XYZ file of C-alpha atoms in Angstrom:
655
model
C 134.903 86.716 47.013
C 131.551 85.504 47.974
C 129.048 88.465 47.228
C 129.569 92.206 46.385
C 126.816 94.601 46.548
C 124.477 97.819 47.665
C 123.188 98.601 50.870
C 119.350 98.618 50.671
C 118.901 102.343 51.596
C 115.583 104.697 51.004
C 118.113 107.854 50.858
C 120.831 108.638 48.519
C 123.559 108.562 51.307
C 122.348 107.849 54.681
C 125.741 108.337 56.432
C 125.821 111.932 56.381
C 122.345 111.646 58.426
C 123.615 109.622 61.030
C 126.982 111.337 61.485
C 125.245 114.740 61.544
C 121.778 114.266 62.918
C 120.831 110.920 64.236
C 123.146 111.109 67.191
C 124.491 114.292 68.938
C 127.017 112.815 71.016
C 129.841 110.761 69.122
C 131.068 108.756 72.003
C 127.768 106.777 72.423
C 128.875 104.504 69.413
C 130.540 102.618 72.029
C 127.349 102.147 73.702
C 125.876 100.748 70.757
C 128.235 98.657 70.005
C 128.790 96.819 73.147
C 125.084 96.599 73.775
C 124.632 94.832 70.406
C 127.445 92.046 71.490
C 125.624 91.523 75.017
C 122.377 91.196 72.715
C 124.358 88.268 70.801
C 125.544 86.891 73.971
C 121.908 86.785 75.186
C 120.673 85.563 71.920
C 123.229 82.515 72.236
C 121.858 81.780 75.715
C 118.146 81.883 74.265
C 118.691 79.229 71.447
C 120.777 77.376 73.953
C 117.703 76.944 76.204
C 115.447 76.376 73.214
C 117.407 73.299 72.542
C 118.734 74.648 69.015
C 122.260 74.723 70.477
C 123.884 71.863 72.267
C 127.427 72.905 72.439
C 129.330 74.784 74.883
C 128.544 78.110 75.121
C 131.520 78.876 77.716
C 131.948 81.983 79.459
C 130.307 84.858 77.945
C 132.649 87.842 77.889
C 133.234 91.149 75.691
C 136.906 92.193 74.580
C 137.583 95.649 73.795
C 141.318 95.653 72.111
C 143.007 99.307 70.714
C 145.888 99.258 68.285
C 147.459 102.474 68.029
C 149.481 101.675 65.022
C 146.551 100.386 63.058
C 144.550 103.105 64.718
C 141.592 100.522 65.301
C 139.360 99.780 67.804
C 137.760 96.657 67.759
C 134.793 94.915 69.928
C 134.854 91.061 70.006
C 131.766 88.833 71.603
C 131.449 85.102 71.884
C 127.765 85.205 71.134
C 125.408 83.647 68.676
C 127.334 85.347 65.420
C 125.723 85.760 62.159
C 125.678 83.905 58.752
C 126.101 85.820 55.411
C 122.559 85.760 54.942
C 122.126 87.465 58.118
C 124.710 89.846 57.606
C 122.891 90.868 54.363
C 119.569 90.814 56.258
C 120.500 93.083 59.437
C 123.690 94.946 58.464
C 123.143 95.815 54.975
C 119.480 96.728 55.287
C 119.856 100.028 57.341
C 117.135 100.501 60.406
C 116.203 96.455 60.453
C 116.156 95.348 63.986
C 116.790 91.536 64.501
C 115.896 92.197 68.016
C 112.051 92.314 67.583
C 111.876 88.973 65.142
C 114.476 87.139 67.724
C 112.503 88.081 70.994
C 108.944 86.891 69.103
C 110.659 83.566 67.945
C 112.432 82.517 71.606
C 109.901 84.486 73.756
C 110.256 83.241 77.471
C 113.631 81.376 77.023
C 115.625 84.252 78.966
C 115.390 86.612 82.092
C 117.717 88.903 80.665
C 116.134 91.349 77.875
C 117.386 92.153 74.394
C 118.582 95.830 74.299
C 118.345 96.322 70.642
C 115.521 98.227 68.936
C 115.802 100.108 66.099
C 118.371 98.780 64.348
C 120.460 101.771 63.679
C 123.044 101.413 66.628
C 125.502 99.775 64.656
C 125.906 102.465 62.374
C 126.883 104.987 64.874
C 130.078 103.607 64.027
C 130.516 105.540 61.419
C 130.703 109.016 63.263
C 133.614 107.901 64.347
C 135.389 105.444 61.879
C 136.278 106.207 58.156
C 136.033 102.142 57.819
C 133.984 99.649 59.651
C 134.687 95.828 59.462
C 132.913 92.833 60.932
C 134.031 89.214 61.346
C 131.925 86.697 62.282
C 131.014 83.179 62.602
C 127.425 81.779 63.739
C 126.632 79.355 66.194
C 124.933 77.168 63.587
C 126.336 73.964 62.497
C 128.099 74.255 58.795
C 128.262 77.731 59.076
C 131.201 79.573 57.643
C 132.742 82.459 58.985
C 132.257 85.741 56.835
C 133.769 89.592 56.730
C 132.095 92.436 56.127
C 133.763 95.905 55.318
C 132.184 99.356 54.646
C 134.287 102.691 54.090
C 131.154 104.718 54.998
C 129.491 104.724 51.336
C 126.468 102.741 50.254
C 129.413 99.988 48.922
C 130.248 97.135 50.964
C 132.059 94.028 50.637
C 130.846 90.550 51.950
C 133.994 87.927 51.771
C 134.892 84.884 53.162
C 136.629 84.800 56.556
C 139.336 82.375 58.162
C 137.838 83.038 61.723
C 137.542 79.752 63.540
C 135.848 81.212 66.918
C 132.012 81.819 67.308
C 131.162 85.091 67.612
C 131.639 88.460 66.034
C 134.014 91.224 65.930
C 133.729 94.720 64.980
C 136.842 96.716 63.811
C 136.688 100.082 63.504
C 139.212 101.934 61.757
C 139.045 105.565 63.335
C 139.197 108.995 61.581
C 141.794 111.296 62.144
C 139.703 113.816 64.493
C 138.621 110.780 66.502
C 142.087 109.584 68.122
C 140.778 109.913 71.506
C 139.391 106.610 71.358
C 142.452 104.737 71.197
C 143.089 105.889 74.707
C 142.880 103.417 77.460
C 141.299 105.744 79.964
C 138.890 107.251 77.531
C 137.710 103.674 76.623
C 137.135 103.024 80.487
C 135.488 105.899 81.136
C 132.821 105.368 78.571
C 132.274 101.601 79.635
C 131.962 102.954 83.112
C 129.352 105.704 81.935
C 127.415 103.499 79.757
C 127.924 99.881 80.228
C 129.071 99.624 83.647
C 125.892 97.448 84.579
C 125.620 95.283 81.563
C 125.274 91.462 82.728
C 128.501 90.540 80.764
C 132.182 90.944 81.533
C 133.662 93.604 79.532
C 137.335 93.005 79.247
C 140.195 95.810 78.020
C 143.754 94.651 77.919
C 142.597 91.553 79.624
C 141.022 93.401 83.241
C 137.206 93.183 83.464
C 136.217 96.642 83.832
C 132.602 97.083 84.478
C 130.406 96.290 87.532
C 128.010 93.687 85.905
C 125.446 93.634 88.939
C 122.550 96.412 88.878
C 121.259 96.508 92.331
C 117.953 97.978 91.029
C 117.394 94.499 89.312
C 117.701 92.531 92.394
C 114.925 91.746 94.892
C 114.467 94.463 97.542
C 114.611 91.413 100.017
C 118.023 90.418 98.847
C 119.695 93.585 99.554
C 120.859 94.905 102.891
C 121.224 98.523 103.858
C 124.482 98.439 103.456
C 123.941 97.401 99.705
C 121.784 100.302 99.307
C 124.315 102.889 100.863
C 127.465 101.296 98.983
C 125.404 101.856 95.540
C 124.731 105.386 96.572
C 128.067 106.106 97.193
C 129.369 104.678 93.736
C 126.632 106.524 91.979
C 127.373 109.961 94.102
C 131.032 109.899 95.493
C 132.012 112.366 98.602
C 128.297 113.157 99.037
C 126.715 112.904 102.433
C 124.521 109.632 102.984
C 121.193 109.709 101.579
C 118.238 110.055 104.053
C 116.472 106.986 102.792
C 115.425 105.110 99.440
C 112.618 103.638 97.538
C 113.116 100.483 95.431
C 111.057 100.511 92.389
C 110.176 97.006 90.791
C 107.045 96.453 88.769
C 106.242 94.639 85.342
C 102.397 95.667 85.171
C 101.385 97.862 83.597
C 104.533 98.684 82.644
C 108.002 97.669 83.555
C 110.195 99.862 85.919
C 113.011 98.953 87.917
C 114.940 101.453 89.999
C 116.284 102.742 93.268
C 115.484 106.419 94.405
C 117.330 108.126 97.140
C 116.358 111.279 99.098
C 119.627 113.217 99.724
C 120.457 115.311 102.472
C 119.392 118.828 100.742
C 122.356 121.696 100.340
C 121.174 125.226 100.521
C 122.371 125.791 97.031
C 120.489 122.650 95.371
C 118.810 123.575 92.198
C 115.282 121.869 92.507
C 114.437 122.259 88.850
C 117.355 119.877 87.830
C 116.992 116.401 87.834
C 119.852 114.125 89.146
C 118.181 110.611 88.525
C 120.047 108.158 86.072
C 117.551 106.939 83.124
C 119.089 103.262 81.753
C 117.282 101.157 79.398
C 117.813 97.749 80.072
C 120.609 98.360 82.134
C 122.334 100.664 79.403
C 122.842 104.114 80.556
C 120.835 106.268 78.380
C 120.551 109.961 80.309
C 121.392 112.337 83.403
C 118.122 113.981 82.568
C 114.404 112.262 83.028
C 112.330 115.163 84.099
C 109.514 113.609 82.131
C 109.356 111.025 84.080
C 109.969 112.220 87.484
C 107.431 114.922 88.992
C 108.409 118.142 89.630
C 108.661 118.018 93.069
C 110.767 114.752 93.210
C 113.669 116.228 91.087
C 116.153 116.736 93.716
C 115.914 113.279 94.377
C 118.827 110.727 92.811
C 119.275 107.219 91.728
C 118.499 104.954 88.758
C 115.378 104.314 87.004
C 115.290 101.509 84.521
C 112.394 100.652 81.842
C 111.814 99.306 78.433
C 108.523 100.781 78.308
C 109.865 104.477 78.400
C 109.724 105.909 74.438
C 112.939 107.124 73.564
C 113.768 108.784 70.392
C 115.797 106.002 67.854
C 119.183 107.544 68.903
C 118.016 106.708 72.612
C 119.088 110.133 74.057
C 115.821 111.709 74.493
C 112.395 110.968 76.014
C 109.190 111.197 73.802
C 106.639 112.106 76.203
C 103.261 110.149 76.310
C 100.452 108.507 78.233
C 102.789 105.904 79.609
C 105.217 108.143 80.953
C 102.698 110.028 82.796
C 102.016 106.999 84.370
C 104.861 105.823 85.179
C 105.411 109.336 87.117
C 102.497 108.706 89.053
C 103.629 105.535 90.173
C 106.859 106.887 91.116
C 104.993 109.478 93.181
C 102.831 106.717 94.664
C 106.039 104.624 95.757
C 107.734 107.442 97.307
C 104.177 108.173 99.246
C 103.792 104.801 100.262
C 107.528 104.472 101.693
C 107.223 108.103 103.424
C 103.851 106.713 105.050
C 105.509 103.413 105.897
C 108.338 104.846 107.712
C 106.112 107.463 109.782
C 104.070 104.649 110.746
C 107.045 102.171 111.802
C 109.769 104.962 112.933
C 108.251 108.319 113.666
C 111.550 109.182 115.455
C 113.595 108.508 112.255
C 111.007 110.258 109.965
C 111.338 113.525 112.263
C 114.930 113.298 112.074
C 115.112 113.642 108.208
C 112.110 116.118 108.129
C 114.308 119.215 107.774
C 114.852 117.566 104.181
C 112.092 115.339 103.262
C 109.330 118.271 104.191
C 110.372 120.166 101.734
C 109.813 117.291 98.929
C 106.442 116.467 100.672
C 104.988 120.050 100.806
C 105.841 120.849 97.123
C 104.486 117.360 96.108
C 100.987 118.490 98.034
C 101.163 121.634 96.110
C 101.596 120.201 92.617
C 99.869 116.970 92.883
C 96.381 116.133 94.088
C 97.100 112.305 94.369
C 100.014 112.735 96.151
C 98.328 115.229 98.798
C 95.684 112.730 99.824
C 98.258 110.085 100.340
C 100.785 112.225 102.561
C 98.483 114.980 104.103
C 98.168 112.995 107.586
C 102.130 112.784 107.779
C 103.013 116.500 107.449
C 104.291 117.539 110.570
C 105.547 120.882 111.646
C 107.797 122.129 114.555
C 106.390 122.728 117.601
C 106.235 125.035 120.758
C 104.255 122.326 122.606
C 106.066 120.753 125.488
C 104.734 117.387 127.072
C 105.007 117.871 131.155
C 108.439 116.483 132.751
C 110.037 116.714 129.207
C 112.930 119.265 128.026
C 111.499 119.889 124.659
C 114.122 119.204 121.726
C 115.481 122.132 120.206
C 117.021 122.322 116.774
C 118.688 125.606 115.202
C 120.544 126.082 111.723
C 124.100 125.665 111.855
C 126.385 128.318 111.037
C 126.844 126.677 107.455
C 123.374 126.732 106.570
C 122.971 123.264 106.243
C 122.357 120.727 108.673
C 119.972 121.603 111.700
C 121.946 121.175 114.587
C 120.410 119.662 118.182
C 121.205 121.777 120.627
C 119.021 119.887 123.635
C 120.181 119.479 126.591
C 121.767 115.904 127.868
C 120.233 112.673 126.456
C 119.406 111.521 129.888
C 117.191 113.991 130.753
C 114.999 113.164 127.815
C 111.699 111.024 127.830
C 110.980 109.013 124.740
C 112.138 110.510 121.742
C 108.911 109.632 120.150
C 107.492 112.469 122.009
C 109.594 115.194 119.861
C 108.187 118.517 119.534
C 106.782 117.853 116.111
C 103.312 117.423 115.619
C 100.515 117.290 112.537
C 98.084 119.813 111.911
C 95.287 117.369 112.858
C 96.985 116.600 116.025
C 97.517 120.363 117.166
C 93.687 121.561 116.182
C 92.673 118.575 118.375
C 94.848 119.417 121.271
C 94.049 123.163 121.296
C 90.201 123.108 120.633
C 89.655 124.056 124.353
C 91.702 127.242 124.216
C 91.860 128.087 120.614
C 89.654 126.176 118.481
C 89.909 126.282 114.779
C 92.883 128.823 115.360
C 96.459 128.246 114.568
C 99.417 130.428 115.326
C 102.374 130.090 113.357
C 106.124 131.674 113.252
C 107.969 131.825 110.019
C 111.217 133.314 111.504
C 112.313 131.896 114.922
C 115.225 134.569 115.454
C 112.996 138.013 114.385
C 109.581 136.623 116.094
C 111.367 135.098 119.041
C 109.748 137.715 121.176
C 106.189 136.697 119.966
C 106.675 133.301 120.403
C 107.684 133.363 124.067
C 104.712 135.931 124.489
C 102.240 133.009 123.086
C 103.888 130.360 124.951
C 103.895 132.273 128.564
C 100.245 132.256 128.062
C 99.660 128.399 127.257
C 99.266 128.746 123.503
C 100.786 126.769 121.063
C 102.996 128.157 118.095
C 103.842 126.201 114.957
C 107.197 126.771 113.123
C 106.632 127.222 109.455
C 109.911 128.722 108.581
C 111.102 126.609 105.616
C 111.207 128.905 102.107
C 108.204 126.929 100.728
C 106.267 127.583 103.830
C 105.144 131.115 102.733
C 102.873 129.420 99.583
C 102.232 126.407 101.980
C 100.060 128.435 104.442
C 98.034 130.087 101.472
C 97.356 126.292 100.416
C 96.422 125.173 104.114
C 94.193 127.720 104.077
C 92.380 126.359 101.498
C 92.274 122.748 102.732
C 91.053 123.925 106.092
C 88.362 126.951 105.537
C 87.192 126.953 109.191
C 90.711 127.511 110.461
C 92.256 130.979 110.748
C 96.020 131.263 110.481
C 97.500 134.007 112.329
C 101.158 134.739 112.398
C 102.599 135.357 115.854
C 103.216 139.048 115.132
C 100.028 139.843 113.011
C 97.524 140.831 116.334
C 97.538 139.845 119.918
C 94.891 137.403 121.083
C 92.604 138.227 124.003
C 94.527 135.543 125.822
C 97.626 137.420 125.822
C 96.062 140.844 127.122
C 95.186 141.885 130.690
C 92.332 143.680 131.185
C 94.003 146.360 133.450
C 91.321 148.590 134.768
C 93.898 150.887 136.258
C 94.777 152.382 132.962
C 90.818 153.344 132.511
C 91.155 155.892 135.379
C 91.010 159.375 134.745
C 93.942 161.571 135.871
C 92.363 164.569 137.338
C 95.261 166.722 136.587
C 94.928 165.931 132.744
C 91.624 164.674 132.538
C 92.608 161.754 130.487
C 93.648 157.983 131.254
C 96.683 156.573 131.549
C 96.273 154.569 128.313
C 95.271 157.729 126.821
C 98.619 159.704 127.938
C 100.796 156.923 126.746
C 99.350 156.786 123.335
C 99.547 160.698 123.051
C 103.104 160.864 124.238
C 104.126 158.186 121.665
C 102.400 159.604 118.796
C 104.208 163.113 119.648
C 107.563 161.687 120.020
C 107.546 159.716 117.143
C 105.424 161.820 114.675
C 104.108 159.158 112.178
C 100.911 159.443 110.861
C 100.775 156.084 109.062
C 102.082 154.390 112.512
C 98.894 152.987 114.276
C 99.675 153.088 117.902
C 97.488 150.967 120.649
C 97.675 150.618 124.211
C 97.493 147.325 125.718
C 98.623 145.350 128.837
C 100.332 142.056 128.123
C 99.492 139.367 130.443
C 102.657 138.467 132.366
C 103.562 137.060 136.153
C 106.681 139.235 135.339
C 105.817 142.287 133.471
C 109.707 143.157 133.248
C 109.968 140.160 131.244
C 107.410 141.121 128.712
C 108.433 143.486 125.951
C 107.947 147.386 126.639
C 106.462 147.492 122.914
C 105.444 145.621 119.759
C 105.295 145.999 116.316
C 102.209 144.330 114.403
C 101.841 143.593 111.006
C 98.058 142.484 110.390
C 98.067 139.067 108.300
C 95.894 140.289 105.358
C 97.850 143.526 104.903
C 101.164 142.208 105.232
C 100.132 139.034 102.762
C 98.782 141.437 100.287
C 102.068 143.212 100.406
C 103.901 140.158 99.923
C 102.345 138.930 96.901
C 102.365 142.153 95.074
C 106.121 142.099 95.855
C 106.010 138.652 94.570
C 104.335 139.679 91.390
C 106.842 142.677 90.641
C 109.820 140.086 91.278
C 110.921 142.464 94.185
C 111.592 142.199 97.892
C 108.465 142.598 99.931
C 109.614 145.954 101.952
C 108.839 146.534 105.460
C 105.275 148.313 105.028
C 105.337 151.964 106.655
C 101.253 151.411 107.842
C 101.896 148.990 110.800
C 100.903 148.796 114.567
C 102.980 149.748 117.528
C 101.388 148.041 120.793
C 102.807 150.095 123.734
C 102.857 147.647 126.818
C 100.926 149.541 129.516
C 102.048 146.784 131.974
C 105.667 146.962 131.927
C 107.526 149.146 134.444
C 109.500 151.326 131.763
C 106.655 152.367 130.164
C 104.931 153.148 133.490
C 108.036 155.165 134.603
C 107.757 157.143 131.347
C 104.639 158.595 131.941
C 106.164 160.145 135.271
C 109.013 161.081 133.305
C 107.324 162.980 130.697
C 105.563 164.876 133.371
C 108.586 166.364 134.945
C 107.952 169.892 136.273
C 111.454 171.181 135.817
C 111.681 173.628 133.434
C 114.981 175.198 131.934
C 115.039 179.070 130.824
C 113.996 178.254 127.144
C 110.886 176.550 128.990
C 111.697 172.962 127.847
C 111.891 170.225 130.303
C 114.819 168.107 130.479
C 112.700 165.008 131.721
C 110.096 165.576 128.956
C 112.859 165.653 126.308
C 114.469 162.358 127.752
C 110.977 160.828 127.781
C 110.956 161.848 124.075
C 113.990 160.101 123.101
C 113.069 156.940 125.479
C 110.132 156.604 123.162
C 112.164 156.735 119.971
C 114.363 153.992 121.521
C 111.279 151.663 122.678
C 110.067 151.863 119.246
C 113.352 151.004 117.486
C 113.798 147.981 119.571
C 110.295 146.761 118.916
C 111.007 147.773 114.859
C 114.683 145.594 115.441
C 112.568 142.267 116.322
C 110.637 142.834 112.957
C 113.422 144.085 110.376
C 117.230 145.003 110.067
C 117.966 148.655 110.037
C 119.297 149.919 106.405
C 122.791 152.064 107.029
C 120.914 155.721 107.737
C 118.114 153.712 109.790
C 121.120 152.272 111.960
C 123.153 155.375 112.528
C 120.029 157.242 113.860
C 119.494 154.253 116.295
C 123.123 154.266 117.793
C 122.935 158.358 118.033
C 119.748 157.938 120.142
C 121.079 155.395 122.019
C 124.035 157.344 123.036
C 122.024 160.376 123.737
C 119.581 158.365 125.819
C 122.586 156.707 127.654
C 124.121 160.467 127.949
C 121.186 161.956 129.730
C 120.274 159.105 132.339
C 124.234 159.278 133.539
C 123.502 163.155 133.494
C 120.910 162.819 135.792
């Protein structure tokens, strides 16, 4: 025996601390031991390049062996090895890492960084092993092999070894409750999870089980589109192809490498949970790196690898500091640059992915001032604007609620795809400054507000579609950014452009001494009997009055927003307000006929007029139809609507 002694530690027994507190996940012991093995191989390359080792370094590899009979798991490398003195220095002194000392001595002799940092990784093996043995032979000429062993107490044994090959073997005699690590499938899974991209072949039962190549460490110019897509498929199997990606590659003022992908968003995506994998020197650390990624980019996927991200000693958690915030800013800036590049170089592709990317961009503009300034000119909106001679592209949400299906007529009827119906806000304002300067008409629900949109289109008023879930907040943000611009939802009010100054409705009827407008308003007020309902009469401008709605319900912008804000604060669903406006279209033939019908002179024995009763029912029916364009009926409301509809049809057939 060469020597027997006591490990230098500053507590009575550090092993219980390591087992119970330092590492929360036992399986990472394999990550730590394999990382140490990779470091040993990289160190040998560094001393060889420095001229301190002239022997053959051979083909670097790491061997993992399982012996179920002996209940042992061993990790062998053909790296630099250790002398007896180095074992005493780096193994017996807990938390003394050789990495920093080694890097300083051989700085600049390797393009592959050393992984180790804290000097505690080796001791993670005691979480699963009742005894750990080290068999090692240093590269140094004349070195003798040594054997170290420890049973988890502060006592160790250091002896001579018969080992002949340069390198190190660490053997774990596993605890009874940790026998899962004797299963080949379990070891394969751990290597794939933690060590898949380490640059050294890792062999199990003679087979290499890791990929080795880390695409994010490659130069972007050396990767093809298929390389990026293949990497995404490997990381996220059975997923739709990504929309686009961003390659991160910087070494100043911090080191960050990575590839981030914009996924196709699913309706059930949790935008608060990050899906980006965090690596440190190609070693997997965590599936969660919310501290590094700005909130608005959390749904992105991919890999970030950085040695400048401060981790705790178990490499399991981030420690937030100024560097992390700077890295987050860098990631945000690179994403903005990539989006601007695509918008500039291929607006068609940019618009294709906007339904998914737009959510990221708008959320970013709301939460990050720097990002907002970077991308404010590339935020686009679907619009009703049509270029002469072009059939507009139309997209509707599919039944599955995921993709936006293109229901555009045949492609051969289309003009240049760069003229798709999307626009920036600045383009919209410039285009409409003569017809409605500093005013934006928008739609939040293309289905329920279709009547209002068509009315605006018919009179040449361009409407923007702001119908994503984030747009309710984004409109308020836009109003702050454009204080001189008025934003009006299409159902908030009727622009004067939409109204026809119908002189006929102002002529006084000598029989009633009232104008037609007054008669219509009085008719609806009496029939509906809703004190909180504000009834207005207007003639909607149209070349085909029959094609316009007989009545429309308006929700004034300010009143509607106040109610939505109140509901949000109370965490309730906004209810349809009792106080709203019913605009009766006096130019519609139905309304004109309704006046004549209500004045029917035939009276029954009880003094009632069948014509007046039918007119009353039709007033209700017109109001119901106007409401249906704004909201769905509840069970009671639908029942009443069906009953009134049946009554109207019955009366009409009787006539």
